[in-house]
């Protein structure tokens, strides 16, 4: 079965990024020359997905506007003969079909995904968190779709983290099948220190079977009083096989201040025109402070 839809939840309040995220969605904060969310949408497009479902909330309309056609701006740029810029801005609205659903209360990631059930329907779908960036040669979403072609079952993207950081993540325990691929046995959201021997941390990329919606409906609030996706994933992994995939690339939590700064450095160094000059600058200033 082919995966054609991607869900991108962006309805969270972004409290880790206050005060910046008070009136600007954290997904709209800039990494070099475009907002975080545009990189994620571009990853989806590069992976051949046909439709995006954004889960939004109050105060997130700037995200929808960013991917909309702006007639006034188009006219102004044309009048000023800024043709290249005009084309670049226009292209953003032509990237892919985007629909939005509203999460009326921030009841957690699991609940955000559940709100898309009627739009996703009875098909497997990809989930990409709106503040999780992956820098890689092959888009992370594409890497996962390649594995899905083989297994046709749910897949969570993982990275190995130092053991003392496991309480900050959803953790997967499982059997290694081959390089980078594990079969999931157990999952736990933010395990207390010493309660797991695994350091396989779930990051913000998933391919899910639609059965997840029924399980989310039954999931009671877990860690932090929110409906946790990890709890429903554990239930799903008991019904049918689930795999964990250690993706190739570097992941940045752009919803966290330090992760965001690291992402800016990494993406700026890789930028085709700004990269070389920026690298020189970083080398010069790194001794000054
Ligand atoms: P995070 O916990 O990283 O985002 O959720 P948050 O809640 O916005 O941020 P903090 O923790 O307060 O700083 C991971 C993803 O799930 C979405 C977020 O938008 C983010 O993309 N999310 C989270 C929702 O869509 N709805 C929610 O109720 C919670």
Tab-separated table of C-alpha atoms and ligand atoms in Angstrom:
chain	number	residue	atom	x	y	z
A	1	UNK	CA	0.000	0.000	0.000
A	2	UNK	CA	1.258	3.483	-0.885
A	3	UNK	CA	1.409	6.239	1.729
A	4	UNK	CA	0.055	9.516	0.309
A	5	UNK	CA	-0.830	11.620	3.371
A	6	UNK	CA	1.300	13.303	6.016
A	7	UNK	CA	0.031	14.724	9.300
A	8	UNK	CA	2.012	17.612	10.800
A	9	UNK	CA	0.831	18.603	14.295
A	10	UNK	CA	1.613	22.245	15.097
A	11	UNK	CA	-1.055	22.893	17.733
A	12	UNK	CA	1.206	22.869	20.816
A	13	UNK	CA	1.709	26.073	22.823
A	14	UNK	CA	5.507	26.040	22.575
A	15	UNK	CA	6.081	26.938	26.218
A	16	UNK	CA	9.770	25.998	26.000
A	17	UNK	CA	10.237	28.813	23.524
A	18	UNK	CA	8.558	31.628	25.447
A	19	UNK	CA	8.616	34.576	25.205
A	20	UNK	CA	9.454	34.244	21.468
A	21	UNK	CA	6.461	31.948	20.917
A	22	UNK	CA	3.914	34.176	22.681
A	23	UNK	CA	2.420	35.608	19.478
A	24	UNK	CA	4.553	33.931	16.788
A	25	UNK	CA	4.165	30.152	16.348
A	26	UNK	CA	7.519	28.518	17.150
A	27	UNK	CA	7.209	26.671	13.806
A	28	UNK	CA	7.458	30.096	12.090
A	29	UNK	CA	10.799	31.005	13.673
A	30	UNK	CA	13.457	31.339	11.008
A	31	UNK	CA	16.257	28.889	10.293
A	32	UNK	CA	18.561	30.853	7.941
A	33	UNK	CA	16.036	32.007	5.296
A	34	UNK	CA	12.797	30.116	5.897
A	35	UNK	CA	10.634	29.064	8.828
A	36	UNK	CA	11.166	25.691	10.490
A	37	UNK	CA	7.838	24.402	9.169
A	38	UNK	CA	8.866	25.026	5.548
A	39	UNK	CA	11.813	22.617	5.878
A	40	UNK	CA	9.397	19.979	7.138
A	41	UNK	CA	6.930	20.569	4.317
A	42	UNK	CA	9.825	20.430	1.827
A	43	UNK	CA	10.925	17.082	3.331
A	44	UNK	CA	7.405	15.732	2.790
A	45	UNK	CA	7.287	17.007	-0.807
A	46	UNK	CA	10.743	15.565	-1.582
A	47	UNK	CA	9.496	12.196	-0.287
A	48	UNK	CA	6.621	12.038	-2.800
A	49	UNK	CA	3.717	12.535	-0.366
A	50	UNK	CA	0.633	14.089	-2.019
A	51	UNK	CA	-1.275	15.786	0.794
A	52	UNK	CA	-0.490	17.402	4.152
A	53	UNK	CA	-2.895	17.650	7.063
A	54	UNK	CA	-1.833	20.352	9.510
A	55	UNK	CA	-3.175	20.137	13.045
A	56	UNK	CA	-3.443	23.757	14.126
A	57	UNK	CA	-4.843	25.736	17.030
A	58	UNK	CA	-5.657	29.308	17.900
A	59	UNK	CA	-2.778	31.667	17.097
A	60	UNK	CA	-1.263	29.452	14.403
A	61	UNK	CA	-2.822	31.109	11.336
A	62	UNK	CA	0.599	32.502	10.303
A	63	UNK	CA	1.517	28.920	9.330
A	64	UNK	CA	-1.506	28.542	7.047
A	65	UNK	CA	-0.865	32.014	5.567
A	66	UNK	CA	2.757	31.132	4.837
A	67	UNK	CA	1.668	28.335	2.495
A	68	UNK	CA	-1.153	30.365	0.924
A	69	UNK	CA	-0.926	32.446	-2.264
A	70	UNK	CA	-0.440	36.143	-1.446
A	71	UNK	CA	-1.896	38.102	-4.379
A	72	UNK	CA	-0.847	41.521	-3.021
A	73	UNK	CA	2.759	40.495	-2.406
A	74	UNK	CA	2.877	38.828	-5.819
A	75	UNK	CA	1.708	42.079	-7.476
A	76	UNK	CA	4.171	44.254	-5.534
A	77	UNK	CA	7.152	42.009	-6.347
A	78	UNK	CA	6.169	41.945	-10.046
A	79	UNK	CA	5.873	45.769	-10.113
A	80	UNK	CA	9.343	46.030	-8.629
A	81	UNK	CA	10.688	43.554	-11.209
A	82	UNK	CA	11.806	41.206	-8.424
A	83	UNK	CA	10.982	38.202	-10.600
A	84	UNK	CA	13.190	35.615	-8.942
A	85	UNK	CA	11.967	36.488	-5.456
A	86	UNK	CA	8.384	36.532	-6.760
A	87	UNK	CA	8.799	33.026	-8.161
A	88	UNK	CA	10.376	31.766	-4.936
A	89	UNK	CA	7.527	33.156	-2.807
A	90	UNK	CA	4.873	31.854	-5.216
A	91	UNK	CA	6.399	28.388	-5.213
A	92	UNK	CA	5.759	28.056	-1.483
A	93	UNK	CA	2.005	28.058	-2.139
A	94	UNK	CA	2.360	25.488	-4.932
A	95	UNK	CA	4.429	22.952	-2.991
A	96	UNK	CA	1.626	20.563	-2.056
A	97	UNK	CA	-2.093	20.383	-1.108
A	98	UNK	CA	-2.497	21.375	2.526
A	99	UNK	CA	-5.641	21.062	4.631
A	100	UNK	CA	-5.954	22.028	8.289
A	101	UNK	CA	-7.897	20.619	11.176
A	102	UNK	CA	-8.218	22.340	14.529
A	103	UNK	CA	-7.220	20.854	17.840
A	104	UNK	CA	-9.473	22.858	20.122
A	105	UNK	CA	-7.552	22.154	23.332
A	106	UNK	CA	-3.846	21.248	23.706
A	107	UNK	CA	-4.578	17.769	25.077
A	108	UNK	CA	-1.358	16.238	23.804
A	109	UNK	CA	0.271	14.863	20.657
A	110	UNK	CA	-1.907	11.723	20.689
A	111	UNK	CA	-5.052	13.844	20.759
A	112	UNK	CA	-3.690	16.114	17.996
A	113	UNK	CA	-3.233	13.096	15.717
A	114	UNK	CA	-6.681	11.740	16.617
A	115	UNK	CA	-8.292	14.979	15.335
A	116	UNK	CA	-7.188	14.052	11.776
A	117	UNK	CA	-9.019	10.682	11.714
A	118	UNK	CA	-11.759	11.754	9.262
A	119	UNK	CA	-9.318	13.354	6.839
A	120	UNK	CA	-6.763	10.542	6.944
A	121	UNK	CA	-9.366	7.784	6.612
A	122	UNK	CA	-8.464	4.124	6.486
A	123	UNK	CA	-4.912	4.472	5.158
A	124	UNK	CA	-1.427	4.339	6.608
A	125	UNK	CA	0.003	7.841	7.016
A	126	UNK	CA	3.184	9.667	7.988
A	127	UNK	CA	3.476	11.948	11.020
A	128	UNK	CA	6.161	14.627	11.210
A	129	UNK	CA	6.349	16.847	14.276
A	130	UNK	CA	6.289	20.509	13.332
A	131	UNK	CA	9.319	21.378	15.461
A	132	UNK	CA	11.574	18.395	14.684
A	133	UNK	CA	14.122	18.988	11.921
A	134	UNK	CA	16.264	16.319	10.283
A	135	UNK	CA	19.280	17.227	8.186
A	136	UNK	CA	20.112	14.318	5.892
A	137	UNK	CA	21.117	13.468	2.332
A	138	UNK	CA	18.012	11.308	1.754
A	139	UNK	CA	14.961	12.937	3.419
A	140	UNK	CA	14.151	11.113	6.685
A	141	UNK	CA	10.523	10.700	5.581
A	142	UNK	CA	11.720	9.063	2.327
A	143	UNK	CA	14.027	6.693	4.264
A	144	UNK	CA	11.047	5.578	6.336
A	145	UNK	CA	8.792	5.162	3.305
A	146	UNK	CA	11.462	2.936	1.730
A	147	UNK	CA	11.339	0.689	4.799
A	148	UNK	CA	7.527	0.775	4.804
A	149	UNK	CA	7.567	-0.564	1.224
A	150	UNK	CA	9.262	-3.640	2.658
A	151	UNK	CA	7.382	-4.154	5.967
A	152	UNK	CA	3.960	-2.524	5.356
A	153	UNK	CA	3.675	-1.948	9.105
A	154	UNK	CA	4.011	1.012	11.491
A	155	UNK	CA	7.500	2.450	11.881
A	156	UNK	CA	8.884	4.922	14.416
A	157	UNK	CA	12.091	6.827	13.738
A	158	UNK	CA	14.649	6.549	16.528
A	159	UNK	CA	18.077	7.802	17.506
A	160	UNK	CA	20.447	6.496	20.155
A	161	UNK	CA	20.804	8.926	23.071
A	162	UNK	CA	23.067	8.882	26.171
A	163	UNK	CA	21.382	6.809	28.944
A	164	UNK	CA	21.030	9.841	31.241
A	165	UNK	CA	18.876	11.541	28.592
A	166	UNK	CA	16.334	8.702	28.263
A	167	UNK	CA	13.882	10.330	30.750
A	168	UNK	CA	13.370	13.125	28.183
A	169	UNK	CA	12.138	10.842	25.380
A	170	UNK	CA	9.721	8.109	24.430
A	171	UNK	CA	11.915	4.993	24.573
A	172	UNK	CA	11.645	1.826	22.459
A	173	UNK	CA	12.767	-1.598	23.608
A	174	UNK	CA	13.104	-4.247	20.936
A	175	UNK	CA	15.039	-6.851	19.013
A	176	UNK	CA	17.571	-5.718	16.428
A	177	UNK	CA	16.748	-7.312	13.048
A	178	UNK	CA	19.574	-5.764	11.048
A	179	UNK	CA	21.601	-2.578	10.804
A	180	UNK	CA	19.310	0.335	11.882
A	181	UNK	CA	16.147	-1.807	12.064
A	182	UNK	CA	14.488	-3.089	15.272
A	183	UNK	CA	11.250	-4.919	16.006
A	184	UNK	CA	9.441	-3.110	18.831
A	185	UNK	CA	8.579	-5.062	22.007
A	186	UNK	CA	7.845	-2.275	24.455
A	187	UNK	CA	7.631	1.508	24.557
A	188	UNK	CA	7.569	3.904	27.450
A	189	UNK	CA	7.096	7.666	27.518
A	190	UNK	CA	9.782	9.498	29.499
A	191	UNK	CA	10.882	6.518	31.655
A	192	UNK	CA	12.070	7.211	35.191
A	193	UNK	CA	15.873	6.742	35.519
A	194	UNK	CA	16.845	3.077	35.842
A	195	UNK	CA	13.546	1.688	34.520
A	196	UNK	CA	14.801	0.851	31.006
A	197	UNK	CA	18.040	-0.544	29.631
A	198	UNK	CA	17.358	0.828	26.146
A	199	UNK	CA	18.652	4.122	24.755
A	200	UNK	CA	16.567	4.030	21.555
A	201	UNK	CA	14.720	7.352	21.636
A	202	UNK	CA	11.708	8.103	19.457
A	203	UNK	CA	12.004	11.296	17.405
A	204	UNK	CA	9.336	13.187	15.496
A	205	UNK	CA	8.803	10.946	12.466
A	206	UNK	CA	6.323	8.034	12.319
A	207	UNK	CA	4.462	5.929	9.789
A	208	UNK	CA	1.236	4.713	11.370
A	209	UNK	CA	-1.451	2.239	10.502
A	210	UNK	CA	-4.978	3.744	10.767
A	211	UNK	CA	-5.843	1.374	13.674
A	212	UNK	CA	-4.004	3.952	15.811
A	213	UNK	CA	-7.122	6.188	15.764
A	214	UNK	CA	-9.298	3.654	17.638
A	215	UNK	CA	-6.519	3.145	20.159
A	216	UNK	CA	-6.052	6.900	20.641
A	217	UNK	CA	-9.759	7.195	21.338
A	218	UNK	CA	-9.379	4.723	24.203
A	219	UNK	CA	-6.104	6.154	25.533
A	220	UNK	CA	-6.477	7.868	28.882
A	221	UNK	CA	-4.288	10.869	29.731
A	222	UNK	CA	-0.789	9.710	30.661
A	223	UNK	CA	2.464	11.533	31.389
A	224	UNK	CA	1.805	15.267	31.978
A	225	UNK	CA	-1.992	14.765	31.848
A	226	UNK	CA	-1.819	14.613	28.030
A	227	UNK	CA	-3.042	11.905	25.642
A	228	UNK	CA	0.307	10.393	24.767
A	229	UNK	CA	0.974	8.960	21.320
A	230	UNK	CA	3.496	6.560	22.874
A	231	UNK	CA	0.761	4.886	24.976
A	232	UNK	CA	-1.372	4.231	21.865
A	233	UNK	CA	1.718	3.069	19.942
A	234	UNK	CA	2.447	0.507	22.637
A	235	UNK	CA	-1.132	-0.795	22.323
A	236	UNK	CA	-0.780	-0.905	18.518
A	237	UNK	CA	2.514	-2.808	18.774
A	238	UNK	CA	0.640	-5.510	20.714
A	239	UNK	CA	-1.920	-5.888	17.899
A	240	UNK	CA	0.454	-6.042	14.936
A	241	UNK	CA	4.188	-5.805	14.264
A	242	UNK	CA	5.884	-2.430	14.650
A	243	UNK	CA	9.389	-1.442	13.686
A	244	UNK	CA	11.871	1.162	14.879
A	245	UNK	CA	14.249	2.672	12.352
A	246	UNK	CA	17.509	4.428	13.239
A	247	UNK	CA	17.434	7.053	10.474
A	248	UNK	CA	20.531	8.397	8.698
A	249	UNK	CA	21.046	12.082	9.437
A	250	UNK	CA	21.052	14.565	12.293
A	251	UNK	CA	17.922	15.545	14.162
A	252	UNK	CA	17.348	18.921	15.833
A	253	UNK	CA	14.634	19.714	18.350
A	254	UNK	CA	13.841	23.170	17.009
A	255	UNK	CA	11.142	23.612	19.673
A	256	UNK	CA	13.908	23.902	22.264
A	257	UNK	CA	16.119	27.015	22.450
A	258	UNK	CA	19.457	25.163	22.326
A	259	UNK	CA	18.251	22.707	19.670
A	260	UNK	CA	17.065	25.656	17.576
A	261	UNK	CA	20.467	27.389	17.793
A	262	UNK	CA	22.227	24.149	16.791
A	263	UNK	CA	19.858	23.813	13.819
A	264	UNK	CA	20.633	27.346	12.637
A	265	UNK	CA	24.399	26.640	12.718
A	266	UNK	CA	24.032	23.304	10.883
A	267	UNK	CA	21.654	24.581	8.193
A	268	UNK	CA	23.662	27.811	7.715
A	269	UNK	CA	26.922	25.872	7.256
A	270	UNK	CA	25.209	23.726	4.579
A	271	UNK	CA	23.643	26.707	2.806
A	272	UNK	CA	24.879	26.866	-0.824
A	273	UNK	CA	25.566	30.622	-0.947
A	274	UNK	CA	25.871	31.707	2.708
A	275	UNK	CA	27.662	28.586	3.973
A	276	UNK	CA	31.324	29.283	3.062
A	277	UNK	CA	31.324	32.882	4.411
A	278	UNK	CA	29.420	31.818	7.543
A	279	UNK	CA	31.944	29.039	8.216
A	280	UNK	CA	34.768	31.584	8.035
A	281	UNK	CA	32.904	33.857	10.434
A	282	UNK	CA	32.228	31.048	12.930
A	283	UNK	CA	35.936	30.157	12.936
A	284	UNK	CA	36.897	33.789	13.526
A	285	UNK	CA	34.452	34.477	16.351
A	286	UNK	CA	34.759	31.119	18.117
A	287	UNK	CA	38.006	32.313	19.741
A	288	UNK	CA	36.548	35.677	20.811
A	289	UNK	CA	34.150	34.485	23.488
B	1	LIG	P1	5.970	19.446	22.052
B	1	LIG	O1	5.784	19.107	23.475
B	1	LIG	O2	7.344	19.464	21.496
B	1	LIG	O3	5.353	20.851	21.700
B	1	LIG	O4	5.029	18.543	21.164
B	1	LIG	P2	4.633	21.950	22.541
B	1	LIG	O5	3.621	21.392	23.449
B	1	LIG	O6	4.218	22.959	21.533
B	1	LIG	O7	5.882	22.593	23.271
B	1	LIG	P3	6.300	22.855	24.758
B	1	LIG	O8	6.653	21.504	25.315
B	1	LIG	O9	5.151	23.538	25.442
B	1	LIG	O10	7.481	23.747	24.596
B	1	LIG	C1	5.471	17.890	20.002
B	1	LIG	C2	4.616	18.257	18.801
B	1	LIG	O11	3.248	17.987	19.044
B	1	LIG	C3	2.449	19.128	18.811
B	1	LIG	C4	3.386	20.310	18.920
B	1	LIG	O12	2.912	21.393	18.130
B	1	LIG	C5	4.697	19.735	18.426
B	1	LIG	O13	4.777	19.775	17.014
B	1	LIG	N1	1.359	19.153	19.788
B	1	LIG	C6	1.638	18.961	21.106
B	1	LIG	C7	0.083	19.368	19.354
B	1	LIG	O14	-0.173	19.555	18.136
B	1	LIG	N2	-0.917	19.382	20.279
B	1	LIG	C8	-0.681	19.198	21.592
B	1	LIG	O15	-1.669	19.208	22.396
B	1	LIG	C9	0.636	18.983	22.009
